[in-house]
XYZ file of N, CA and C in Angstrom:
699
model
N 132.779 139.468 44.355
C 133.255 138.009 44.069
C 133.723 137.593 45.514
N 134.537 138.465 46.102
C 135.188 138.195 47.304
C 134.096 137.940 48.514
N 133.169 138.746 48.367
C 132.304 138.650 49.353
C 131.485 137.417 49.149
N 131.128 136.971 48.145
C 130.446 135.498 47.541
C 131.224 134.618 48.204
N 132.588 134.418 47.856
C 133.451 133.413 48.102
C 133.601 133.389 49.983
N 133.556 134.388 50.743
C 133.746 134.358 52.259
C 132.171 134.015 52.554
N 131.223 134.515 52.105
C 129.950 134.172 52.300
C 129.822 132.342 52.068
N 130.101 132.271 51.035
C 130.096 130.407 50.683
C 130.949 129.706 51.919
N 132.222 130.552 52.364
C 132.997 129.449 53.015
C 132.626 129.547 54.478
N 132.046 130.423 54.873
C 131.118 130.666 56.237
C 129.972 129.526 56.416
N 129.224 129.230 55.263
C 128.244 128.323 55.238
C 128.640 126.954 54.986
N 129.934 126.767 54.997
C 130.506 125.448 54.398
C 130.069 124.761 52.944
N 130.269 125.683 52.005
C 129.637 125.720 50.661
C 131.038 125.947 49.816
N 131.301 125.220 48.972
C 132.324 125.176 47.735
C 131.604 125.946 46.518
N 132.316 127.049 46.547
C 131.878 128.192 45.423
C 132.118 127.443 44.187
N 133.660 126.702 44.149
C 134.205 126.597 43.045
C 134.745 127.760 42.016
N 135.485 128.770 42.688
C 136.164 129.564 42.063
C 137.161 129.267 40.943
N 137.693 127.753 41.184
C 138.675 127.340 40.318
C 138.083 127.059 39.097
N 136.509 126.774 38.920
C 135.653 126.571 37.755
C 135.461 127.749 36.945
N 135.265 128.779 37.709
C 134.870 130.221 37.012
C 135.929 130.794 36.269
N 135.578 131.732 35.583
C 136.257 132.682 34.428
C 135.872 133.967 34.629
N 136.582 134.905 34.010
C 136.251 136.501 34.052
C 136.430 136.936 32.645
N 135.313 137.672 32.403
C 135.403 138.240 30.928
C 135.150 139.864 31.252
N 136.572 140.770 31.121
C 136.666 141.893 31.410
C 136.655 143.035 30.301
N 135.181 143.738 30.541
C 134.989 144.532 29.664
C 135.087 146.231 30.198
N 135.356 147.162 29.303
C 135.748 148.478 29.753
C 135.190 149.172 28.734
N 134.199 150.094 28.926
C 133.714 151.144 27.751
C 133.402 150.322 26.553
N 132.738 149.233 26.829
C 132.408 148.358 25.793
C 133.252 147.532 24.696
N 134.549 147.483 25.578
C 135.756 146.722 24.812
C 136.189 145.871 25.661
N 136.832 144.824 25.441
C 137.661 144.081 26.204
C 139.100 144.503 26.567
N 139.319 144.289 28.104
C 140.590 144.721 28.430
C 141.075 143.658 29.166
N 142.605 143.895 29.420
C 143.297 142.845 29.918
C 143.553 142.869 31.533
N 143.054 143.901 32.157
C 143.468 144.319 33.242
C 142.433 143.056 34.137
N 143.356 142.432 34.929
C 142.416 141.560 35.917
C 142.179 141.589 37.403
N 141.428 142.151 37.873
C 141.190 142.381 39.117
C 141.271 141.286 40.076
N 141.165 140.104 39.431
C 141.093 138.786 40.045
C 142.027 137.965 39.820
N 143.304 137.985 39.790
C 144.533 137.166 39.447
C 144.366 136.075 39.647
N 143.502 135.320 40.589
C 143.633 133.929 40.960
C 142.697 133.226 39.993
N 141.682 134.029 39.427
C 140.751 133.490 38.839
C 140.873 133.701 37.136
N 140.970 132.845 36.216
C 141.236 132.774 34.977
C 140.476 133.762 34.071
N 141.012 134.465 33.080
C 140.050 135.415 32.100
C 139.747 134.084 30.781
N 138.569 134.848 30.811
C 137.863 134.041 29.159
C 138.691 134.483 27.822
N 138.837 133.826 27.102
C 139.775 134.145 25.937
C 139.271 135.619 25.311
N 140.273 136.413 25.005
C 140.080 137.735 24.482
C 139.557 137.843 22.985
N 139.668 136.349 22.539
C 139.033 136.422 21.107
C 137.517 136.536 21.356
N 137.066 137.759 20.861
C 135.662 137.855 20.603
C 134.644 137.162 19.819
N 134.974 136.133 19.139
C 134.444 134.887 18.722
C 133.936 134.023 20.035
N 134.514 134.095 20.962
C 134.465 133.182 22.018
C 133.860 133.731 23.287
N 132.944 133.140 24.077
C 132.380 133.735 25.030
C 132.321 133.055 26.388
N 131.168 133.313 26.942
C 130.619 132.193 28.117
C 129.509 132.018 27.949
N 128.932 130.620 28.432
C 127.645 130.352 28.439
C 127.181 130.476 29.942
N 125.913 131.332 30.102
C 124.896 131.909 30.896
C 123.676 131.419 30.773
N 123.286 130.548 31.555
C 121.786 130.284 31.573
C 121.568 129.086 30.336
N 122.636 128.739 29.570
C 122.338 128.170 28.296
C 122.578 128.825 27.121
N 122.959 130.309 27.353
C 123.167 130.995 26.038
C 124.456 131.779 25.937
N 125.156 131.254 25.028
C 126.769 132.203 24.780
C 126.332 133.496 24.558
N 126.975 134.270 25.435
C 127.138 135.525 25.471
C 128.846 135.965 25.870
N 129.008 137.531 25.261
C 129.996 138.055 25.524
C 129.818 139.503 25.376
N 130.058 140.235 24.430
C 129.697 141.672 24.644
C 128.160 141.851 24.450
N 127.615 140.662 23.710
C 126.241 140.590 22.974
C 125.645 139.131 23.050
N 124.635 138.900 22.746
C 124.400 137.513 22.661
C 124.848 137.143 21.363
N 125.187 135.888 21.221
C 126.176 135.206 19.954
C 125.188 134.559 19.592
N 124.232 135.466 18.851
C 122.718 134.889 18.284
C 123.041 133.940 17.370
N 123.696 134.054 16.060
C 123.891 132.894 15.294
C 124.091 131.654 15.782
N 125.394 131.797 16.551
C 126.082 130.587 16.782
C 125.092 130.210 18.169
N 124.102 130.777 18.506
C 123.350 129.971 19.578
C 122.435 129.359 18.558
N 121.673 129.984 17.605
C 120.569 129.432 16.798
C 121.032 128.579 16.015
N 122.333 128.188 15.362
C 123.258 127.241 14.639
C 123.143 125.862 15.751
N 123.721 126.034 16.738
C 123.748 125.031 17.977
C 122.373 124.410 18.344
N 121.381 125.567 18.500
C 120.139 125.011 18.654
C 119.264 124.029 17.888
N 119.684 124.553 16.438
C 119.003 123.876 15.556
C 119.593 122.393 15.209
N 120.844 122.381 15.475
C 121.439 121.045 15.234
C 121.061 120.220 16.482
N 120.981 120.721 17.947
C 120.336 120.154 18.870
C 119.182 119.206 18.849
N 118.022 120.375 18.116
C 116.586 119.853 18.061
C 116.734 118.747 16.565
N 117.515 119.042 15.764
C 117.245 118.013 14.750
C 117.749 116.499 15.118
N 119.046 116.771 16.027
C 119.484 115.384 16.654
C 118.645 114.837 17.345
N 117.699 115.633 18.171
C 116.639 114.849 19.144
C 115.506 114.180 18.320
N 115.159 114.922 17.369
C 114.088 114.243 16.291
C 114.751 113.006 15.703
N 115.736 113.049 15.231
C 116.437 111.895 14.573
C 116.390 110.680 15.726
N 116.845 110.977 16.579
C 116.751 109.814 17.808
C 115.541 109.318 18.096
N 114.637 110.241 18.113
C 113.351 109.670 18.679
C 112.607 108.873 17.236
N 112.952 109.322 16.046
C 112.566 108.658 14.912
C 113.309 107.106 14.665
N 114.248 107.038 15.300
C 115.172 105.769 15.211
C 114.744 104.916 16.343
N 114.096 105.213 17.378
C 113.696 104.423 18.686
C 112.373 103.432 18.039
N 111.784 103.628 17.085
C 110.920 102.798 16.953
C 109.563 102.335 17.621
N 109.163 103.541 18.057
C 107.768 103.735 18.661
C 106.826 103.986 18.003
N 105.470 103.913 18.435
C 104.582 104.043 17.448
C 104.074 105.406 17.279
N 103.337 105.645 16.381
C 103.240 107.148 15.848
C 102.607 108.075 16.971
N 101.769 107.851 17.820
C 101.385 108.446 18.856
C 102.391 108.945 19.850
N 103.118 107.935 20.251
C 104.422 108.134 21.041
C 105.290 109.137 20.301
N 105.505 108.766 19.173
C 106.615 109.807 18.496
C 106.502 111.092 18.480
N 105.082 111.412 18.138
C 104.683 112.945 18.329
C 104.720 113.584 19.600
N 103.950 112.947 20.478
C 104.418 113.140 21.869
C 105.910 113.572 22.711
N 106.866 112.543 21.907
C 108.073 112.712 22.407
C 108.814 113.630 21.546
N 108.536 114.221 20.636
C 109.086 115.309 19.737
C 108.601 116.740 20.577
N 107.391 116.778 20.952
C 106.524 117.594 21.787
C 107.598 117.884 23.086
N 107.742 116.735 23.684
C 108.257 116.739 25.033
C 109.999 116.717 24.953
N 110.686 116.246 24.072
C 111.865 115.939 24.331
C 112.821 116.957 23.247
N 112.228 117.046 22.234
C 112.933 118.060 21.021
C 112.240 119.499 20.968
N 111.176 119.840 21.255
C 110.625 121.102 21.117
C 111.425 121.922 22.005
N 111.459 121.560 23.441
C 112.139 122.610 24.377
C 113.250 122.933 24.171
N 114.388 122.357 23.312
C 115.598 122.899 22.883
C 115.283 124.203 22.370
N 114.347 124.151 21.290
C 113.761 125.439 20.549
C 113.071 126.137 21.382
N 112.129 125.903 22.390
C 111.572 126.893 23.001
C 112.221 127.570 24.036
N 113.152 127.122 24.400
C 113.934 127.814 25.516
C 114.526 129.259 24.885
N 114.862 129.333 23.825
C 115.447 130.643 22.878
C 114.100 131.359 22.548
N 113.001 131.231 22.497
C 112.004 131.889 22.048
C 111.753 133.045 22.783
N 111.250 133.939 22.299
C 111.450 135.577 23.007
C 112.525 135.896 23.278
N 113.907 135.278 23.474
C 115.264 135.778 23.801
C 115.847 135.866 22.497
N 115.820 134.920 21.682
C 116.763 135.166 20.395
C 115.787 135.346 19.277
N 115.946 136.432 18.643
C 114.945 136.660 17.378
C 115.020 135.891 16.302
N 113.933 134.951 16.073
C 113.979 133.825 14.733
C 113.099 134.847 13.821
N 113.366 134.402 12.834
C 112.609 135.017 11.538
C 111.776 133.812 11.024
N 110.730 134.127 10.456
C 109.588 133.403 10.038
C 110.198 132.378 8.895
N 110.909 132.793 8.258
C 111.640 131.764 7.431
C 112.370 130.800 8.037
N 113.033 130.896 9.129
C 113.883 130.182 9.592
C 113.134 129.062 10.431
N 112.238 129.509 11.155
C 110.968 128.571 11.392
C 110.350 127.693 10.535
N 110.094 128.396 9.554
C 109.455 127.698 8.296
C 110.190 126.399 7.879
N 111.730 126.846 7.560
C 112.593 125.813 7.321
C 112.703 124.557 8.076
N 112.695 125.064 9.719
C 112.888 123.954 10.422
C 111.527 122.933 10.446
N 110.473 123.566 10.075
C 108.897 122.642 10.310
C 109.143 121.747 8.993
N 109.411 122.296 7.627
C 109.858 121.599 6.782
C 110.898 120.634 6.736
N 112.051 120.733 7.537
C 112.734 119.595 7.830
C 112.337 118.857 8.658
N 111.709 119.377 9.455
C 111.082 118.159 10.648
C 110.163 116.872 10.106
N 109.080 117.729 8.806
C 108.400 116.845 7.921
C 108.968 115.867 7.474
N 110.149 116.380 6.587
C 111.084 115.382 5.714
C 111.555 114.611 6.632
N 111.786 114.557 7.804
C 112.648 113.572 8.735
C 111.502 112.637 8.997
N 110.170 113.102 9.303
C 109.089 112.308 9.550
C 108.756 111.140 8.118
N 108.647 111.850 7.070
C 108.565 111.135 5.877
C 109.520 110.120 5.638
N 110.804 110.515 5.831
C 111.703 109.428 5.700
C 111.877 108.405 6.713
N 111.337 108.396 7.815
C 111.386 107.729 8.718
C 109.782 106.892 8.685
N 108.770 107.154 7.729
C 107.538 106.500 7.774
C 106.784 107.127 8.496
N 106.646 108.111 9.128
C 105.763 108.856 10.005
C 104.900 109.784 9.659
N 105.242 110.062 8.329
C 104.187 111.164 7.596
C 104.206 110.790 6.020
N 103.006 110.724 5.423
C 103.130 110.775 3.823
C 103.189 112.149 3.245
N 104.039 111.909 2.229
C 104.337 113.241 1.457
C 103.230 113.968 1.130
N 101.950 113.427 1.016
C 101.006 114.067 0.273
C 99.771 114.311 1.494
N 100.324 114.088 2.454
C 99.437 114.047 3.851
C 98.909 115.725 4.237
N 98.001 116.137 4.742
C 97.933 117.307 4.995
C 98.891 117.782 6.172
N 99.506 119.041 6.178
C 100.285 119.429 7.468
C 99.336 120.138 8.462
N 98.101 120.312 8.377
C 97.323 121.130 8.910
C 96.804 119.759 10.020
N 96.551 118.854 9.627
C 96.295 117.653 10.204
C 97.233 117.294 11.154
N 98.558 117.293 10.810
C 99.529 116.996 11.478
C 99.610 117.785 12.535
N 99.537 119.258 12.557
C 99.591 120.221 14.029
C 98.315 120.209 14.554
N 97.185 119.639 14.185
C 95.803 119.697 15.032
C 96.177 118.467 15.913
N 95.612 119.043 17.045
C 95.344 118.055 18.343
C 94.416 116.989 18.255
N 95.064 116.019 18.817
C 94.491 114.270 18.643
C 93.198 114.440 18.929
N 92.672 115.233 19.997
C 91.165 115.191 20.200
C 90.546 115.678 19.175
N 91.093 116.541 18.343
C 90.002 116.983 17.141
C 90.409 116.136 15.920
N 91.023 115.277 15.971
C 91.485 114.378 14.766
C 92.762 114.315 14.201
N 93.585 115.227 14.758
C 94.716 115.307 14.256
C 95.758 114.280 14.928
N 97.129 114.801 14.298
C 97.926 113.893 15.037
C 98.879 114.462 16.437
N 98.434 115.972 16.612
C 98.982 116.100 17.990
C 100.475 116.809 17.892
N 100.913 117.022 16.950
C 102.418 117.391 16.952
C 102.481 118.962 16.838
N 103.517 119.447 17.709
C 103.633 120.848 17.771
C 104.473 121.294 16.830
N 104.248 122.497 15.946
C 104.968 123.228 14.924
C 106.191 124.258 15.449
N 107.282 124.301 14.780
C 108.014 125.327 15.354
C 107.578 127.040 15.290
N 107.122 127.076 14.233
C 106.553 128.547 14.282
C 105.243 128.834 15.054
N 104.471 127.871 15.295
C 103.412 127.628 16.289
C 103.735 127.842 17.777
N 104.867 127.301 18.113
C 105.266 127.292 19.133
C 106.161 128.442 19.377
N 106.660 128.984 18.620
C 107.261 130.507 18.945
C 106.326 131.645 19.119
N 105.268 131.724 18.146
C 104.420 132.488 18.403
C 103.755 132.594 19.580
N 103.270 131.173 20.447
C 102.708 131.239 21.256
C 103.401 131.597 22.496
N 105.039 131.148 22.269
C 105.867 131.806 23.467
C 106.108 133.199 23.527
N 106.198 133.653 22.611
C 106.558 135.033 22.398
C 105.461 135.959 22.766
N 103.878 135.168 22.406
C 102.764 135.838 22.999
C 102.639 136.188 24.364
N 102.986 134.792 25.092
C 102.929 134.635 26.662
C 103.800 135.432 27.031
N 105.023 135.665 26.767
C 106.458 136.340 27.226
C 105.777 137.834 27.201
N 105.369 138.331 26.058
C 104.954 139.756 25.902
C 103.748 140.002 26.917
N 102.635 138.963 27.129
C 101.754 139.576 28.091
C 102.275 139.709 29.435
N 103.172 138.877 29.708
C 103.737 138.718 31.160
C 104.472 139.892 31.306
N 105.305 140.778 30.306
C 106.073 141.751 30.639
C 104.953 142.967 30.630
N 104.207 142.777 29.863
C 103.251 144.135 30.146
C 102.249 143.965 31.566
N 102.089 142.723 31.848
C 101.170 142.626 33.092
C 101.974 142.614 34.376
N 102.894 142.622 34.491
C 104.107 142.316 35.798
C 104.094 143.854 36.521
N 104.058 143.604 37.642
C 104.592 144.520 38.495
C 105.793 144.864 39.033
N 106.710 143.688 38.489
C 107.832 143.811 39.062
C 108.900 144.747 38.576
N 109.485 145.370 39.570
C 110.479 146.761 39.197
C 111.500 146.495 37.962
N 112.096 145.307 37.866
C 112.911 145.195 36.620
C 112.156 145.057 35.517
N 111.109 144.151 35.614
C 110.269 143.758 34.630
C 109.699 145.243 33.853
N 109.399 146.218 35.107
C 108.917 147.492 34.375
C 110.179 148.227 33.530
N 110.999 148.104 33.950
C 112.331 148.642 33.141
C 112.156 147.967 31.917
N 112.283 147.050 31.787
C 112.474 146.194 30.531
C 111.113 146.610 29.324
N 110.217 146.822 30.048
C 109.056 147.154 29.287
C 108.912 148.777 29.126
N 109.521 149.625 29.574
C 109.768 151.074 29.313
C 110.810 151.332 28.862
N 112.114 150.299 28.369
C 113.061 150.801 27.628
C 113.212 150.369 26.169
N 112.966 151.242 25.446
C 112.910 150.584 23.880
C 114.185 150.165 23.425
N 113.891 148.834 23.275
C 115.354 148.197 22.350
C 114.412 147.290 21.062
N 115.247 147.057 20.065
C 115.113 146.082 19.051
C 114.223 144.862 19.685
N 114.617 143.904 20.345
C 114.024 142.895 21.113
C 112.819 143.178 21.880
N 112.859 144.280 22.462
C 111.514 144.783 23.214
C 110.451 145.154 22.687
N 110.931 145.838 21.391
C 109.772 146.282 20.006
C 109.458 144.844 19.243
N 110.075 143.809 19.162
C 109.811 142.675 18.426
C 108.605 142.108 19.524
N 109.346 141.841 20.647
C 108.134 140.873 21.417
C 107.137 141.801 21.461
N 106.954 142.759 21.955
C 105.679 143.383 22.299
C 104.756 143.553 21.145
N 104.936 143.275 19.966
C 104.310 143.351 19.096
C 103.206 141.769 19.053
N 103.694 140.948 19.641
C 103.140 139.746 20.017
C 101.866 139.961 20.975
N 101.676 141.082 21.747
C 100.677 141.224 22.913
C 99.294 141.895 21.931
N 99.404 142.124 20.752
C 97.852 142.599 19.896
C 97.900 142.088 18.676
N 97.182 141.773 17.994
C 96.776 141.501 16.440
C 97.643 142.232 15.375
N 97.888 141.826 14.505
C 97.664 140.033 14.076
C 98.730 139.411 14.561
N 99.918 139.705 15.216
C 100.758 138.809 15.923
C 100.550 138.026 17.028
N 99.497 138.202 17.678
C 99.129 137.570 18.815
C 98.515 135.987 18.595
N 98.995 135.206 19.179
C 98.797 133.697 19.184
C 98.482 132.849 20.399
N 97.378 132.153 20.501
C 97.675 131.191 21.485
C 97.378 129.798 21.003
N 96.922 129.127 22.069
C 97.105 127.347 21.542
C 95.612 127.369 20.818
N 94.619 128.474 21.375
C 93.411 128.247 20.858
C 93.508 128.811 19.285
N 93.740 129.858 19.028
C 93.844 130.192 17.807
C 94.948 129.255 16.833
N 95.863 128.488 17.564
C 96.652 127.818 16.476
C 95.673 126.727 16.278
N 94.815 126.178 17.297
C 93.987 124.894 16.719
C 93.134 125.608 15.842
N 92.613 126.669 16.052
C 91.239 127.156 15.082
C 92.129 127.172 13.711
N 93.219 127.731 13.451
C 93.528 128.069 12.261
C 93.882 126.817 11.542
N 94.445 125.874 12.082
C 94.790 124.407 11.749
C 93.558 123.536 11.250
N 92.459 123.970 12.291
C 91.349 123.082 11.941
C 90.508 123.772 10.549
N 90.522 125.136 10.753
C 89.922 125.768 9.500
C 90.711 125.395 8.033
N 91.857 125.543 8.451
C 92.636 125.053 7.248
C 92.510 123.877 6.628
N 92.425 122.939 7.600
C 92.174 121.556 7.220
C 90.888 121.252 6.588
N 89.424 121.995 7.086
C 88.424 121.828 6.587
C 88.219 122.295 4.972
N 89.184 123.566 5.076
C 89.077 123.973 3.662
C 89.629 123.457 2.642
N 90.246 121.903 2.792
C 90.876 121.145 1.999
C 89.739 120.219 1.155
N 89.588 120.261 0.006
C 88.483 119.453 -0.634
C 88.582 117.841 -0.372
N 89.759 117.595 -0.296
C 90.284 115.955 -0.375
C 90.305 115.765 1.336
N 91.321 116.162 2.109
C 91.759 115.810 3.435
C 90.588 116.601 4.107
N 89.830 117.629 3.815
C 89.060 117.977 4.982
C 87.822 117.547 4.803
N 87.414 116.766 3.880
C 86.011 116.332 3.583
C 85.277 115.437 4.605
N 86.249 114.691 5.168
C 85.665 114.014 6.574
C 85.577 114.647 7.612
N 86.205 115.996 7.972
C 85.824 116.750 8.872
C 85.066 117.943 8.818
N 84.609 117.886 7.575
C 83.324 118.724 7.326
C 82.087 118.041 7.567
N 81.802 116.740 6.885
C 81.108 115.819 7.234
C 80.528 115.671 8.405
N 81.733 115.645 9.541
C 81.619 115.234 10.673
C 80.816 116.709 11.406
N 81.116 117.665 11.093
C 80.758 118.726 11.830
C 79.349 119.073 11.519
N 79.032 118.393 10.232
C 77.734 118.459 10.150
C 76.328 117.458 10.348
N 77.168 116.737 11.082
C 76.458 115.317 11.725
C 75.805 116.353 13.151
C-alpha cells in the first residue's frame, strides 16, 4: 500500500487513501490489528463488506445480498423503460441494452438457479403485460425469437445466463493465461458448475437459443401455424 502511494505521488496522481478502507482477515477470521492506522477499517460486522468491481465481498461473495440487489435494479430498469412510452421494437431493444446487462454482469460469477431465472422471466413478462406490451395468451417463444425470424427480439434471463456461462467456460478451457489455467485446474464448486456449460446438454449459444424458440413456436398449433406455412413456401 505504501509503495503504491509513493508511486502515485511521484507521478503526481492522487491515490485517494482517504477514500480507502481495509478489511483485516487472519486465518479466515476478522482481526482488529490495523497495520495502516491512517486508513479506516471496514466494519467488523460480517454482514457488511466492501464492493469490488461492483460485487459485494467480505470473507466470501455476499451472493444472496448481491442477487437481491441485482434483481431489484433489473426490474427497476424494466419499469422505467416501460413507462417511457416508446414503441414496442425500441422497448425490446432498450430492455436488452439497458436492463439485461445488470444481470449479465453477475452470470458466471454468482450461481443462479434455474428457478430464480424462470421467476425473473415470468416477472418481466408480467410487467410487459401490465403495460400493454405483451398479450397474456401470446407465445413466449415468439417473444424471445429474433425479429429477423418473425419474433420480437427480447432476450430472456435464462437464455442470457446459459449463453454467458457457456462463453466463459469456453474461455477458461481455451485460455493460455497462467492464472486462468490455475482456475481451470483448481476444483471448486463454482469451477465445476461453470465448466458443465462447455459440453452438452448445458452448452448454449445464440444459435441454439434461436433454434429452440423457433422449433417451440412451430410446434404450437395456433401460434406456430403461420411460421410452419411460411417454411413450406
